[in-house]
GROMACS .gro file of C-alpha atoms in nm:
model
  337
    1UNK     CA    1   0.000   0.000   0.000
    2UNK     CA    2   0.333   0.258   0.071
    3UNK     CA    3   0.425   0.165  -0.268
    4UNK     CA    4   0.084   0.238  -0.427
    5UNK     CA    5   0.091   0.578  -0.250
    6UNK     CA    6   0.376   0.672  -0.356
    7UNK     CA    7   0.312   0.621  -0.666
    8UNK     CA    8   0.016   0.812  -0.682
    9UNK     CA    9   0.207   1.126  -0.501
   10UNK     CA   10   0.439   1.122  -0.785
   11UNK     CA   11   0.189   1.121  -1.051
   12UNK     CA   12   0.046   1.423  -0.898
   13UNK     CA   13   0.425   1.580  -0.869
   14UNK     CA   14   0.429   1.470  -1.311
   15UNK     CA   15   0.084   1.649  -1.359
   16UNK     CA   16   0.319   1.971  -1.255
   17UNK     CA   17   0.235   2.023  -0.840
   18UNK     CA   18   0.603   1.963  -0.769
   19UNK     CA   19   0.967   1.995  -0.882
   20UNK     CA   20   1.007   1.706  -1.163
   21UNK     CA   21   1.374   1.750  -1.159
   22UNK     CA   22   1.654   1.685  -0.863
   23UNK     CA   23   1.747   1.835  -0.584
   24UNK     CA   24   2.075   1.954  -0.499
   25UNK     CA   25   2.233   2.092  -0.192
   26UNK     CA   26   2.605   2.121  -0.331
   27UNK     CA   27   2.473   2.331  -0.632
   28UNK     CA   28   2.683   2.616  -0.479
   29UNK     CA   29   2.967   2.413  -0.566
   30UNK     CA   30   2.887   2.343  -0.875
   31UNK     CA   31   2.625   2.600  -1.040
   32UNK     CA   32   2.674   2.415  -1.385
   33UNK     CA   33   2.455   2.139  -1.274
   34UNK     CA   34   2.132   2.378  -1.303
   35UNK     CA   35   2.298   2.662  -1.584
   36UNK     CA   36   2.491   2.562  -1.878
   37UNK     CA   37   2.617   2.894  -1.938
   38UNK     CA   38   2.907   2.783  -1.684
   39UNK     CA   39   3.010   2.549  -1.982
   40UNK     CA   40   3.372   2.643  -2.007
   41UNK     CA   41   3.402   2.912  -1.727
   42UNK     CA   42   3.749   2.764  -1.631
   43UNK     CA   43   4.041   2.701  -1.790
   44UNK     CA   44   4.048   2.315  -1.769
   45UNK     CA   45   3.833   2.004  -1.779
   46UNK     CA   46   3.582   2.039  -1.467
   47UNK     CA   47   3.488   1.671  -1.378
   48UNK     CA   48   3.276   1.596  -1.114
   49UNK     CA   49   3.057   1.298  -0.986
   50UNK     CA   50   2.776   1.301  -0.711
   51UNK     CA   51   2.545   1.092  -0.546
   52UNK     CA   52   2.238   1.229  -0.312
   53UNK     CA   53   1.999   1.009  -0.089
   54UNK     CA   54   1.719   1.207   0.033
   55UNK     CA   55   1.547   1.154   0.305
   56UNK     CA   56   1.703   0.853   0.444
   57UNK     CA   57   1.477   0.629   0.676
   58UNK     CA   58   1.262   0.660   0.435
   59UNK     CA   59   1.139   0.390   0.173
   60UNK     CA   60   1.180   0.440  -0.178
   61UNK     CA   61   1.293   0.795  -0.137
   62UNK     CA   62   1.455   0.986  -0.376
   63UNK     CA   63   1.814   0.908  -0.500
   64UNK     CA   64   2.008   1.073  -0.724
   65UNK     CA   65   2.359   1.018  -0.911
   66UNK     CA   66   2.556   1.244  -1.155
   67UNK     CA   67   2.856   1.274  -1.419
   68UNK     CA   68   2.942   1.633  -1.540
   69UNK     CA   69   3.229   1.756  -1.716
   70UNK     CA   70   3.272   2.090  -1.873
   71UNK     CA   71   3.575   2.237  -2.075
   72UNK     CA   72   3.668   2.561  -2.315
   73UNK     CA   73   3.729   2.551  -2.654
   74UNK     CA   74   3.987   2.673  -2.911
   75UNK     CA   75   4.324   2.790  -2.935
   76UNK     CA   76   4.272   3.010  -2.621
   77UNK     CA   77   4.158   2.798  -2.389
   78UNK     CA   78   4.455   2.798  -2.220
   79UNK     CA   79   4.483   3.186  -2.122
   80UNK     CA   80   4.759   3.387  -1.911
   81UNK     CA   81   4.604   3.568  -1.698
   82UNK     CA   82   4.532   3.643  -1.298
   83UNK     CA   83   4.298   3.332  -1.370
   84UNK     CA   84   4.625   3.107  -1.370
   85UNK     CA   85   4.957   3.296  -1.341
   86UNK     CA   86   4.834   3.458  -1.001
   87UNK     CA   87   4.743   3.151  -0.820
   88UNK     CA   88   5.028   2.999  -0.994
   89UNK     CA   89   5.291   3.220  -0.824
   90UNK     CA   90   5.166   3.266  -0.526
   91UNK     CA   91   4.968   2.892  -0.417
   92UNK     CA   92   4.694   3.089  -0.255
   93UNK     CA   93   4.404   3.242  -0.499
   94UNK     CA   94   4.228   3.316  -0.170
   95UNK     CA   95   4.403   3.588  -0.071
   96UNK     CA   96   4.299   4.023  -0.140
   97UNK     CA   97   4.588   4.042  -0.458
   98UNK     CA   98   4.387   3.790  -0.640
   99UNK     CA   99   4.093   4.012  -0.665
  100UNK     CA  100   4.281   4.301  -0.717
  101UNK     CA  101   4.518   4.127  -0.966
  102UNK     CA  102   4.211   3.981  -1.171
  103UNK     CA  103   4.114   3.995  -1.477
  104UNK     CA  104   3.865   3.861  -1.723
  105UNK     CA  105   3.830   3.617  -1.927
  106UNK     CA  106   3.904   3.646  -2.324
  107UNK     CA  107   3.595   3.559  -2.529
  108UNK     CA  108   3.603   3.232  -2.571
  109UNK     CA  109   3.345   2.902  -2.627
  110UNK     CA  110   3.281   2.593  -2.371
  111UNK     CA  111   3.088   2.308  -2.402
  112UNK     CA  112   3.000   2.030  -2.171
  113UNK     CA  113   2.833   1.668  -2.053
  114UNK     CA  114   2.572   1.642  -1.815
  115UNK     CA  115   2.439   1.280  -1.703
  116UNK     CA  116   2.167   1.262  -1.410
  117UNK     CA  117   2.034   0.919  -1.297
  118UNK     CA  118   1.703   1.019  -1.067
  119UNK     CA  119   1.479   0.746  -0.878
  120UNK     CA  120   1.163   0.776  -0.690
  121UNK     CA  121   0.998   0.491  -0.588
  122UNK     CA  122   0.859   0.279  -0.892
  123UNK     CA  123   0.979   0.588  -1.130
  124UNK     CA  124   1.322   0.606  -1.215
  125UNK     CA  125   1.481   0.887  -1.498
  126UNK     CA  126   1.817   0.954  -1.708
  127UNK     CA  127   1.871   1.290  -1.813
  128UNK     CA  128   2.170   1.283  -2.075
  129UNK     CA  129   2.272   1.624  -2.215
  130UNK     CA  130   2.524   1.837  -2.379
  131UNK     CA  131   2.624   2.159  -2.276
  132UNK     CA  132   2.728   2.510  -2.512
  133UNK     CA  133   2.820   2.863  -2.390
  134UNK     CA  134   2.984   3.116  -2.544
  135UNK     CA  135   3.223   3.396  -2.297
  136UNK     CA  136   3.191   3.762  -2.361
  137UNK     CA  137   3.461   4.020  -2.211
  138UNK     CA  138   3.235   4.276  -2.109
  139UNK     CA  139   3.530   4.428  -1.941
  140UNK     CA  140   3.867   4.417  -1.771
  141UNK     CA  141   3.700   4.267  -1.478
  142UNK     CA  142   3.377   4.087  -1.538
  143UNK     CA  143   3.284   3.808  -1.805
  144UNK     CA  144   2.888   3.776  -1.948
  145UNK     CA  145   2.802   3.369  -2.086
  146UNK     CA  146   2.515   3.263  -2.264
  147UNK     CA  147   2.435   2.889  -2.304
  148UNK     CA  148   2.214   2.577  -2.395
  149UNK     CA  149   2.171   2.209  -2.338
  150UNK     CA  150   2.007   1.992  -2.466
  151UNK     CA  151   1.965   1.613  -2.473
  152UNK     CA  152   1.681   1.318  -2.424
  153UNK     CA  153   1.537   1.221  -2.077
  154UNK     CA  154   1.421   0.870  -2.059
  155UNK     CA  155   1.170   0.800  -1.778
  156UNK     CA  156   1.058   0.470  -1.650
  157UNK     CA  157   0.775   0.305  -1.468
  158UNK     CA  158   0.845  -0.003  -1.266
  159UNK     CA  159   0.548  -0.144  -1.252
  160UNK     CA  160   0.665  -0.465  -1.108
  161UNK     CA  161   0.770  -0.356  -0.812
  162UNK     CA  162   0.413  -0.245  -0.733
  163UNK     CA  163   0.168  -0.411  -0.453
  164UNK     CA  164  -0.173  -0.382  -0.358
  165UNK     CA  165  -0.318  -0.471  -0.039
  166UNK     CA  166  -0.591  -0.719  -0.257
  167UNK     CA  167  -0.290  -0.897  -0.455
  168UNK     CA  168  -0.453  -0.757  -0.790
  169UNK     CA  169  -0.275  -0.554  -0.990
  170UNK     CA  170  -0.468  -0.219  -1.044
  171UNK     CA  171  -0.699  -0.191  -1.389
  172UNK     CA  172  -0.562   0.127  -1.414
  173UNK     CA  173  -0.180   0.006  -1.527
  174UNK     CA  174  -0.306  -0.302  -1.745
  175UNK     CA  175  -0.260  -0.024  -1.996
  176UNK     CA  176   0.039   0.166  -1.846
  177UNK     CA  177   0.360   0.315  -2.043
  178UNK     CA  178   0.652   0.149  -1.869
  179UNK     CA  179   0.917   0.360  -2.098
  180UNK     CA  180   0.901   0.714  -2.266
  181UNK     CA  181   1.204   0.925  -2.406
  182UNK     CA  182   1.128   1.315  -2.434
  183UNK     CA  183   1.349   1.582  -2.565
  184UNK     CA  184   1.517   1.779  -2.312
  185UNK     CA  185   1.638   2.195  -2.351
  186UNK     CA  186   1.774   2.440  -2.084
  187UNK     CA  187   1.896   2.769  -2.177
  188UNK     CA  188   2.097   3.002  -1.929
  189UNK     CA  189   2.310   3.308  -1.875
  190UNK     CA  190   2.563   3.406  -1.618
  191UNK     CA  191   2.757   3.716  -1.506
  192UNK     CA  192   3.109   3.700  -1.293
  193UNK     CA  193   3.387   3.865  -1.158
  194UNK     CA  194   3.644   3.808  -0.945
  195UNK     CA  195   3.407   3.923  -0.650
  196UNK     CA  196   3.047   3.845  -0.813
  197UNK     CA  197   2.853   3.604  -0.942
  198UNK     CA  198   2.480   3.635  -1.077
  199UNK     CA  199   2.280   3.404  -1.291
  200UNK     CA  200   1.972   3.295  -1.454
  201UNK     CA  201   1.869   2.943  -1.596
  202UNK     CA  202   1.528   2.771  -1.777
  203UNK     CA  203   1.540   2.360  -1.745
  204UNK     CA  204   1.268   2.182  -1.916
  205UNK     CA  205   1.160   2.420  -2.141
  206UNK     CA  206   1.003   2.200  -2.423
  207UNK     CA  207   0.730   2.130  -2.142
  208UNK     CA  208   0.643   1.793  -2.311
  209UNK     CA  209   0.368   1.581  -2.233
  210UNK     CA  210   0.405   1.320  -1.995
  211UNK     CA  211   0.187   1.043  -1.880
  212UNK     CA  212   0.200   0.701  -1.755
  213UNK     CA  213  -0.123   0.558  -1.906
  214UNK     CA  214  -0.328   0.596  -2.193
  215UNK     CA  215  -0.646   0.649  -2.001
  216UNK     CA  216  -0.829   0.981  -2.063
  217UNK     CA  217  -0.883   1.042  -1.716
  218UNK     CA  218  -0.428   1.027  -1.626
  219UNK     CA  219  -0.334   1.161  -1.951
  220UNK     CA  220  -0.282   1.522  -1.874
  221UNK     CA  221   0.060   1.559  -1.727
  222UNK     CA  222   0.347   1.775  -1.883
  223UNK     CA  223   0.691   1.851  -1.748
  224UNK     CA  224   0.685   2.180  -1.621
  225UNK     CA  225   0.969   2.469  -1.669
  226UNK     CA  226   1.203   2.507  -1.356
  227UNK     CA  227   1.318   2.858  -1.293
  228UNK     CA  228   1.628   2.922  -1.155
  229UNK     CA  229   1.771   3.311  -1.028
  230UNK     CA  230   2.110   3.288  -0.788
  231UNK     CA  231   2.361   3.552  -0.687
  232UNK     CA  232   2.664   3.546  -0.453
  233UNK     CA  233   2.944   3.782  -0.314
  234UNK     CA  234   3.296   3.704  -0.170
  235UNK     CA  235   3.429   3.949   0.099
  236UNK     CA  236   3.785   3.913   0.291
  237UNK     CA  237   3.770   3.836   0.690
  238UNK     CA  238   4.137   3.828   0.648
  239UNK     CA  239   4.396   3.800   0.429
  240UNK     CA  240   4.359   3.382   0.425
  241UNK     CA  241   4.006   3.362   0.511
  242UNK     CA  242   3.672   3.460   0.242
  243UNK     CA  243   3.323   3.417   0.286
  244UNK     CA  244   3.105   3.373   0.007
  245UNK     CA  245   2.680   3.445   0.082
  246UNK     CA  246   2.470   3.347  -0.161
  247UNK     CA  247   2.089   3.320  -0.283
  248UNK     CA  248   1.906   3.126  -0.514
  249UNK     CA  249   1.533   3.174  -0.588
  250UNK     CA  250   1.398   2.864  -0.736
  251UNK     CA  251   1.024   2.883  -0.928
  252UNK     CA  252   0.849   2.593  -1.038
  253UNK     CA  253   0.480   2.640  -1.132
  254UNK     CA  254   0.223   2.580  -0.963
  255UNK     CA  255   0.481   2.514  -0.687
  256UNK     CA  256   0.583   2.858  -0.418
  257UNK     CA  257   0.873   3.009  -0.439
  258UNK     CA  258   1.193   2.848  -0.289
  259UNK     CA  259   1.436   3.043  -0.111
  260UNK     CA  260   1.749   2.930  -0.047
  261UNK     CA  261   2.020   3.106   0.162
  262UNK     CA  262   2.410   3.008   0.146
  263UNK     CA  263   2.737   3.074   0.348
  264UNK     CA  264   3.075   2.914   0.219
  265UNK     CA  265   3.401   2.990   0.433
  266UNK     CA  266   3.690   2.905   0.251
  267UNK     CA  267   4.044   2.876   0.446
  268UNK     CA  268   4.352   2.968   0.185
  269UNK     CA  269   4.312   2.667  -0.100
  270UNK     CA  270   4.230   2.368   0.153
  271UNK     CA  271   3.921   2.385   0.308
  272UNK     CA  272   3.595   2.551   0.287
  273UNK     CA  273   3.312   2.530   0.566
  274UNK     CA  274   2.938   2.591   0.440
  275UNK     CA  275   2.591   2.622   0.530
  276UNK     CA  276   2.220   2.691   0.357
  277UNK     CA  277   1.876   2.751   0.455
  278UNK     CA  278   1.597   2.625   0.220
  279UNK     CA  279   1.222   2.795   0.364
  280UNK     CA  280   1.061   2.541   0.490
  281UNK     CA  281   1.222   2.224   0.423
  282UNK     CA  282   1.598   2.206   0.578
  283UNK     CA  283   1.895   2.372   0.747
  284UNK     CA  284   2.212   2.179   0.561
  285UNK     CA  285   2.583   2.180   0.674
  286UNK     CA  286   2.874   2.104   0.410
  287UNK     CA  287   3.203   2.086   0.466
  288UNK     CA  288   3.498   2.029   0.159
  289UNK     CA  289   3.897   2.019   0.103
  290UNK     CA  290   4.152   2.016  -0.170
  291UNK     CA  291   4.431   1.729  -0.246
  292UNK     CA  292   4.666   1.875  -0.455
  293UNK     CA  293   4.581   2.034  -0.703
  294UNK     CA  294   4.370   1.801  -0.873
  295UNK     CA  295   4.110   1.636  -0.667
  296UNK     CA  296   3.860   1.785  -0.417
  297UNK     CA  297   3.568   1.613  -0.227
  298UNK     CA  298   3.225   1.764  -0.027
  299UNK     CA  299   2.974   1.655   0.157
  300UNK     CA  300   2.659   1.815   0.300
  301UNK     CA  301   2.405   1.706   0.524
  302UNK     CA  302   2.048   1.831   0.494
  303UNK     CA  303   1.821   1.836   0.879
  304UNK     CA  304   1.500   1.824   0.760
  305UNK     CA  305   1.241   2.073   0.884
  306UNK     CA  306   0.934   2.021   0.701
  307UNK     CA  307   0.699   1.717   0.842
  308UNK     CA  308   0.919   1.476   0.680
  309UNK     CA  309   1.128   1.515   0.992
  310UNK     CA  310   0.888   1.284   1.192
  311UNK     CA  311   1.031   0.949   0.981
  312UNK     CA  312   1.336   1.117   0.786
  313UNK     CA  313   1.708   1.099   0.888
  314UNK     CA  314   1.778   1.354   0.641
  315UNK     CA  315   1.945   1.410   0.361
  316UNK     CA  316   2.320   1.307   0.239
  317UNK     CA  317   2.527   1.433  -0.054
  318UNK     CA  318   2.917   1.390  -0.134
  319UNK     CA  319   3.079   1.429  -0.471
  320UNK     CA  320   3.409   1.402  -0.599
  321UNK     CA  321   3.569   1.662  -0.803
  322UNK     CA  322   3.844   1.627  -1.035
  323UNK     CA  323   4.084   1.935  -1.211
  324UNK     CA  324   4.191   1.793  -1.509
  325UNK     CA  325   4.457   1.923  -1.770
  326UNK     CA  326   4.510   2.129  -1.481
  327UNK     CA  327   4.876   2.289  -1.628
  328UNK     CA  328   4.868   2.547  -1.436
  329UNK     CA  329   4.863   2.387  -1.139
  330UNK     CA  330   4.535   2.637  -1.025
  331UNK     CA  331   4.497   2.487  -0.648
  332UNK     CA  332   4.115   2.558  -0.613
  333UNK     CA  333   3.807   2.656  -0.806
  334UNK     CA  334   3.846   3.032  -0.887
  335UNK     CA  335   3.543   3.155  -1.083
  336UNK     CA  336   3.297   2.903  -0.932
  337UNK     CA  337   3.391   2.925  -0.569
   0.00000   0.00000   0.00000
């Protein structure tokens, strides 16, 4: 019967009164998962692969496993700049000189992979996608991207691992689509600086049709655009120490608004301390470090606030992130903090 529920919550959540697509707590990390205009934004291959369980102690829950990888493109991908030569001389693109030393980006392309494996209980879905965006110089100091992405998402109904308190199977799935593909588009745009960040991003916005039965009376469902507005700031509490606040306003209709509110600390180029605020669903705590200057790996925890805290251990999230091509030895993320 918990299975059968389920199931019917997510159809409801597919007929559009819910988010259809994951949720992240380490997007702060790692923006590019929800705006391809980051395709590119650094000057080597940025790898990364997650895994999420949501609300653990609970049954079926959502879990959720990605691949990304974004590079540049063209002769100039490798540029000399504060972006490399700083950090390069000094092992510490932390510090006040960096800022004042920066400066932007030449124009220049990036493209990208994206690969999202999402399961809910008897519905499972694989989001595979590349990624474009092209980098304007808007100035000495700040950079203005425009992207796209687009792919297929293949969604699945596992009907078999369905019960029913009567033994029967339901009349309702004797007709049910186990297995649809759908075309997939985001489009995005993003403005940074050495100090500044600020972005906008559209996923799903073919808003296909999606249902899980050919009856007349389940047929309406239809994936539903997810809006996505964030903005951060990094200030110096010393000369090794910068905090980074963020917000990101997340709109997906008929859904409220989300609010989310972010705090990174990052300590010189080997550890960062963080913390977020989504209304009325969690408080989260996530904590990261460099080794070398090639691999770094995070990991949040979200406390549930909402009722789901009555049967949910919360939430866990670690991914592994990997600087590759890396020549100029860069020892942390510098444009996507």
């Amino acid at each position: 019967m918990k299975k059968l529920t389920i199931l019917f919550v997510l159809f409801l959540s597919f007929r559009g009164y819910g988010q259809q697509k994951p949720q992240y707590t380490q997007y702060i990390f790692n923006q590019y998962l929800l705006n391809p205009a980051l395709s590119g934004i650094e000057n080597y291959i940025d790898f990364k692969a997650g895994f999420r369980k949501q609300w653990s102690g609970i049954n079926d829950a959502p879990q959720t496993a990605f691949v990304s990888a974004h590079w540049a493109l063209g002769d100039n991908q490798l540029w000399s700049n504060a972006l490399t030569s700083f950090p390069e001389q000094t092992g510490d693109p932390m510090d006040r000189n960096y800022t004042q030393n920066y400066t932007a980006s030449p124009a220049h392309h990036g493209m990208g992979v994206v690969v999202v494996q999402d399961k809910a209980g008897p519905l499972s879905r694989l989001d595979a996608n590349l990624t474009y965006a092209y980098h304007l110089q808007l100035s000495n100091t700040f950079n203005l991207s425009v992207g796209a992405a687009a792919g297929i998402s293949s969604i699945k109904l596992d009907v078999n691992s369905l019960t029913f308190p009567d033994s029967q199977i339901d009349p309702a799935l004797s007709n049910a689509i186990v297995s649809q593909v759908k075309p997939d588009l985001s489009v995005g745009i993003w403005l940074y600086g050495a100090r500044v960040f600020a972005g906008l991003s559209a996923q799903q916005v073919l808003g296909q049709k999606l249902s899980f039965t050919n009856s007349d009376n389940y047929n309406t469902g239809k994936e539903v655009t997810h809006l996505f507005a964030t903005a951060g700031y990094k200030f110096f509490l010393d000369d090794q120490i910068a905090a980074i606040p963020s917000i990101m306003v997340k709109y997906v209709r008929p859904a409220p608004v989300s609010f989310d509110l972010n705090m990174k600390v990052a300590f010189k180029d080997k550890i960062w301390l963080g913390g977020s605020y989504r209304k009325d669903d969690s408080f989260s705590a996530m904590a990261g470090f460099n080794i070398g200057k090639m691999v770094n790996l995070t990991y949040s925890y979200d406390f549930t606030t909402s009722d789901l805290n009555t049967v949910s251990n919360g939430s866990h999230e670690i991914v592994l992130g990997l600087l590759l091509n890396n020549i100029y030895k860069v020892p942390s993320y510098i444009k996507m903090w």
